Amino acid sequence: MKTMLIATLLLAATTAVQATTNDDAQVRQGEYLARAGDCVACHTARNGQPFAGGLPMETPIGTVYSTNITPAASGIGQYSFEDFDQAVRKGIRKDGSTLYPAMPYPSYARVSEQDMQALYAYFMKGVAPVEQANKASDIPWPLSMRWPLAVWRGLFAP
């Protein structure tokens, strides 16, 4: 009986160590991919917290501000992997509306599912959460309507 108990405990400990090692490797891969994609450049305001958003991007129709992509509630903390994948590769926000093409989702459309899983793991486990609300875009109506962006996405995004 003691032998069975010891064997069970050793198996459980080995499985836990292996899962942690796999998680760590996935987070490291996600960090590498986030650096390669230079996510911090757009999702960090001058003198701001990394990935907390707020960077103004001037466009011909107004200013778009980058969003908070930290695992905080004000960021992507409530995003499932599917929500994250839809935003990064397809330009569709959690609420179903289309992202402005300031987020270069057409460039990420062909990122593999494995790499997307690694990015998600990094942003959820390797990035410090920052509670900072997203800033609304300074684009006047009717140019601020997002439904035409779905047409743009259909024409120009793979």
mmCIF file of C-alpha atoms in Angstrom:
data_model
loop_
_atom_site.group_PDB
_atom_site.id
_atom_site.type_symbol
_atom_site.label_atom_id
_atom_site.label_comp_id
_atom_site.label_asym_id
_atom_site.label_seq_id
_atom_site.Cartn_x
_atom_site.Cartn_y
_atom_site.Cartn_z
ATOM 1 C CA MET A 1 0.000 0.000 0.000
ATOM 2 C CA LYS A 2 2.816 2.419 0.884
ATOM 3 C CA THR A 3 4.575 1.599 -2.373
ATOM 4 C CA MET A 4 1.416 2.386 -4.351
ATOM 5 C CA LEU A 5 0.987 5.690 -2.505
ATOM 6 C CA ILE A 6 4.621 6.681 -3.090
ATOM 7 C CA ALA A 7 4.384 5.741 -6.779
ATOM 8 C CA THR A 8 1.193 7.795 -7.167
ATOM 9 C CA LEU A 9 2.777 10.828 -5.472
ATOM 10 C CA LEU A 10 5.899 10.567 -7.636
ATOM 11 C CA LEU A 11 3.818 10.316 -10.796
ATOM 12 C CA ALA A 12 1.744 13.345 -9.789
ATOM 13 C CA ALA A 13 4.874 15.363 -8.975
ATOM 14 C CA THR A 14 6.526 14.390 -12.280
ATOM 15 C CA THR A 15 3.389 15.352 -14.209
ATOM 16 C CA ALA A 16 3.192 18.717 -12.418
ATOM 17 C CA VAL A 17 6.868 19.482 -13.131
ATOM 18 C CA GLN A 18 6.459 18.488 -16.780
ATOM 19 C CA ALA A 19 3.324 20.680 -17.153
ATOM 20 C CA THR A 20 5.141 23.636 -15.563
ATOM 21 C CA THR A 21 8.133 23.117 -17.854
ATOM 22 C CA ASN A 22 5.839 22.971 -20.908
ATOM 23 C CA ASP A 23 4.006 26.130 -19.750
ATOM 24 C CA ASP A 24 7.316 27.936 -19.203
ATOM 25 C CA ALA A 25 8.538 26.956 -22.669
ATOM 26 C CA GLN A 26 5.283 28.164 -24.233
ATOM 27 C CA VAL A 27 5.493 31.497 -22.379
ATOM 28 C CA ARG A 28 9.129 31.929 -23.504
ATOM 29 C CA GLN A 29 8.107 31.167 -27.106
ATOM 30 C CA GLY A 30 5.289 33.709 -26.793
ATOM 31 C CA GLU A 31 7.699 36.320 -25.439
ATOM 32 C CA TYR A 32 10.010 35.690 -28.405
ATOM 33 C CA LEU A 33 7.095 36.098 -30.830
ATOM 34 C CA ALA A 34 5.865 39.276 -29.082
ATOM 35 C CA ARG A 35 9.372 40.730 -29.400
ATOM 36 C CA ALA A 36 9.593 39.681 -33.056
ATOM 37 C CA GLY A 37 6.205 41.303 -33.714
ATOM 38 C CA ASP A 38 7.271 44.363 -31.672
ATOM 39 C CA CYS A 39 3.925 44.427 -29.844
ATOM 40 C CA VAL A 40 5.373 46.701 -27.164
ATOM 41 C CA ALA A 41 6.067 49.466 -29.713
ATOM 42 C CA CYS A 42 2.385 50.126 -30.371
ATOM 43 C CA HIS A 43 0.841 48.949 -27.128
ATOM 44 C CA THR A 44 2.970 51.120 -24.823
ATOM 45 C CA ALA A 45 2.467 54.878 -24.502
ATOM 46 C CA ARG A 46 5.448 57.156 -24.027
ATOM 47 C CA ASN A 47 6.443 56.840 -20.348
ATOM 48 C CA GLY A 48 3.678 54.245 -19.912
ATOM 49 C CA GLN A 49 3.607 50.731 -18.539
ATOM 50 C CA PRO A 50 4.551 47.961 -21.008
ATOM 51 C CA PHE A 51 1.575 46.738 -23.053
ATOM 52 C CA ALA A 52 -0.918 48.986 -21.165
ATOM 53 C CA GLY A 53 -1.873 50.850 -24.348
ATOM 54 C CA GLY A 54 -2.650 54.522 -24.757
ATOM 55 C CA LEU A 55 -0.193 55.274 -27.570
ATOM 56 C CA PRO A 56 -1.806 57.838 -29.923
ATOM 57 C CA MET A 57 -1.655 56.985 -33.619
ATOM 58 C CA GLU A 58 -2.512 59.861 -35.922
ATOM 59 C CA THR A 59 -4.483 58.886 -39.024
ATOM 60 C CA PRO A 60 -5.979 61.053 -41.775
ATOM 61 C CA ILE A 61 -9.422 60.692 -40.144
ATOM 62 C CA GLY A 62 -8.445 61.148 -36.487
ATOM 63 C CA THR A 63 -6.457 59.624 -33.647
ATOM 64 C CA VAL A 64 -6.620 55.970 -32.660
ATOM 65 C CA TYR A 65 -5.161 54.899 -29.307
ATOM 66 C CA SER A 66 -3.577 51.506 -28.791
ATOM 67 C CA THR A 67 -5.306 49.194 -26.357
ATOM 68 C CA ASN A 68 -4.260 47.608 -23.095
ATOM 69 C CA ILE A 69 -3.134 44.038 -23.816
ATOM 70 C CA THR A 70 -2.066 43.139 -20.280
ATOM 71 C CA PRO A 71 -3.953 40.375 -18.431
ATOM 72 C CA ALA A 72 -5.815 42.946 -16.327
ATOM 73 C CA ALA A 73 -9.618 43.253 -16.377
ATOM 74 C CA SER A 74 -9.194 46.561 -18.260
ATOM 75 C CA GLY A 75 -6.981 44.759 -20.778
ATOM 76 C CA ILE A 76 -7.352 41.259 -22.186
ATOM 77 C CA GLY A 77 -7.747 39.525 -18.829
ATOM 78 C CA GLN A 78 -11.282 38.418 -19.732
ATOM 79 C CA TYR A 79 -10.299 37.170 -23.207
ATOM 80 C CA SER A 80 -10.436 33.486 -23.999
ATOM 81 C CA PHE A 81 -7.883 32.132 -26.438
ATOM 82 C CA GLU A 82 -10.568 32.333 -29.142
ATOM 83 C CA ASP A 83 -11.221 36.030 -28.364
ATOM 84 C CA PHE A 84 -7.491 36.765 -28.513
ATOM 85 C CA ASP A 85 -7.065 34.829 -31.763
ATOM 86 C CA GLN A 86 -10.018 36.628 -33.405
ATOM 87 C CA ALA A 87 -8.551 40.026 -32.488
ATOM 88 C CA VAL A 88 -4.959 39.355 -33.523
ATOM 89 C CA ARG A 89 -5.507 37.329 -36.699
ATOM 90 C CA LYS A 90 -8.912 38.540 -37.886
ATOM 91 C CA GLY A 91 -9.319 42.041 -36.471
ATOM 92 C CA ILE A 92 -12.505 41.251 -34.565
ATOM 93 C CA ARG A 93 -12.907 42.600 -31.036
ATOM 94 C CA LYS A 94 -14.375 40.564 -28.179
ATOM 95 C CA ASP A 95 -17.652 42.464 -28.661
ATOM 96 C CA GLY A 96 -17.747 41.426 -32.346
ATOM 97 C CA SER A 97 -16.942 44.808 -33.867
ATOM 98 C CA THR A 98 -14.023 45.308 -36.247
ATOM 99 C CA LEU A 99 -10.697 46.732 -35.109
ATOM 100 C CA TYR A 100 -9.260 49.697 -36.942
ATOM 101 C CA PRO A 101 -6.489 48.592 -39.315
ATOM 102 C CA ALA A 102 -4.018 50.460 -37.097
ATOM 103 C CA MET A 103 -3.870 46.972 -35.572
ATOM 104 C CA PRO A 104 -2.069 45.166 -38.402
ATOM 105 C CA TYR A 105 -4.158 41.997 -38.198
ATOM 106 C CA PRO A 106 -3.688 41.219 -41.916
ATOM 107 C CA SER A 107 0.024 40.818 -41.104
ATOM 108 C CA TYR A 108 -0.796 38.281 -38.369
ATOM 109 C CA ALA A 109 -3.494 36.382 -40.300
ATOM 110 C CA ARG A 110 -1.187 33.501 -41.165
ATOM 111 C CA VAL A 111 0.442 33.046 -37.758
ATOM 112 C CA SER A 112 0.115 29.384 -36.784
ATOM 113 C CA GLU A 113 -2.297 28.216 -34.104
ATOM 114 C CA GLN A 114 0.672 26.965 -32.041
ATOM 115 C CA ASP A 115 2.329 30.383 -32.167
ATOM 116 C CA MET A 116 -0.957 32.084 -31.284
ATOM 117 C CA GLN A 117 -1.266 29.766 -28.267
ATOM 118 C CA ALA A 118 2.257 30.786 -27.234
ATOM 119 C CA LEU A 119 1.472 34.508 -27.626
ATOM 120 C CA TYR A 120 -1.684 34.070 -25.576
ATOM 121 C CA ALA A 121 0.250 32.205 -22.864
ATOM 122 C CA TYR A 122 2.831 35.003 -22.749
ATOM 123 C CA PHE A 123 0.296 37.814 -22.492
ATOM 124 C CA MET A 124 -1.721 35.957 -19.846
ATOM 125 C CA LYS A 125 1.165 34.590 -17.744
ATOM 126 C CA GLY A 126 4.328 36.514 -18.652
ATOM 127 C CA VAL A 127 3.095 40.122 -18.706
ATOM 128 C CA ALA A 128 2.314 42.123 -15.590
ATOM 129 C CA PRO A 129 -1.352 43.192 -15.383
ATOM 130 C CA VAL A 130 -1.911 46.949 -15.519
ATOM 131 C CA GLU A 131 -5.337 48.352 -14.692
ATOM 132 C CA GLN A 132 -5.598 51.161 -17.198
ATOM 133 C CA ALA A 133 -8.745 51.898 -19.166
ATOM 134 C CA ASN A 134 -8.551 52.052 -22.940
ATOM 135 C CA LYS A 135 -8.936 55.471 -24.529
ATOM 136 C CA ALA A 136 -11.676 55.997 -27.078
ATOM 137 C CA SER A 137 -10.608 56.998 -30.570
ATOM 138 C CA ASP A 138 -10.817 60.657 -31.571
ATOM 139 C CA ILE A 139 -12.486 59.934 -34.897
ATOM 140 C CA PRO A 140 -15.600 62.023 -35.603
ATOM 141 C CA TRP A 141 -18.917 60.554 -36.651
ATOM 142 C CA PRO A 142 -19.722 59.241 -39.275
ATOM 143 C CA LEU A 143 -16.107 58.194 -39.863
ATOM 144 C CA SER A 144 -16.091 56.485 -36.464
ATOM 145 C CA MET A 145 -18.676 53.900 -37.533
ATOM 146 C CA ARG A 146 -17.025 50.488 -37.511
ATOM 147 C CA TRP A 147 -19.317 48.536 -39.850
ATOM 148 C CA PRO A 148 -17.517 49.788 -43.000
ATOM 149 C CA LEU A 149 -14.341 48.308 -41.527
ATOM 150 C CA ALA A 150 -15.863 44.843 -41.942
ATOM 151 C CA VAL A 151 -16.059 45.564 -45.678
ATOM 152 C CA TRP A 152 -12.424 46.735 -45.649
ATOM 153 C CA ARG A 153 -11.454 43.575 -43.751
ATOM 154 C CA GLY A 154 -13.235 41.441 -46.362
ATOM 155 C CA LEU A 155 -11.397 43.183 -49.197
ATOM 156 C CA PHE A 156 -7.897 43.516 -47.783
ATOM 157 C CA ALA A 157 -7.390 41.038 -44.949
ATOM 158 C CA PRO A 158 -6.597 37.406 -45.829
#
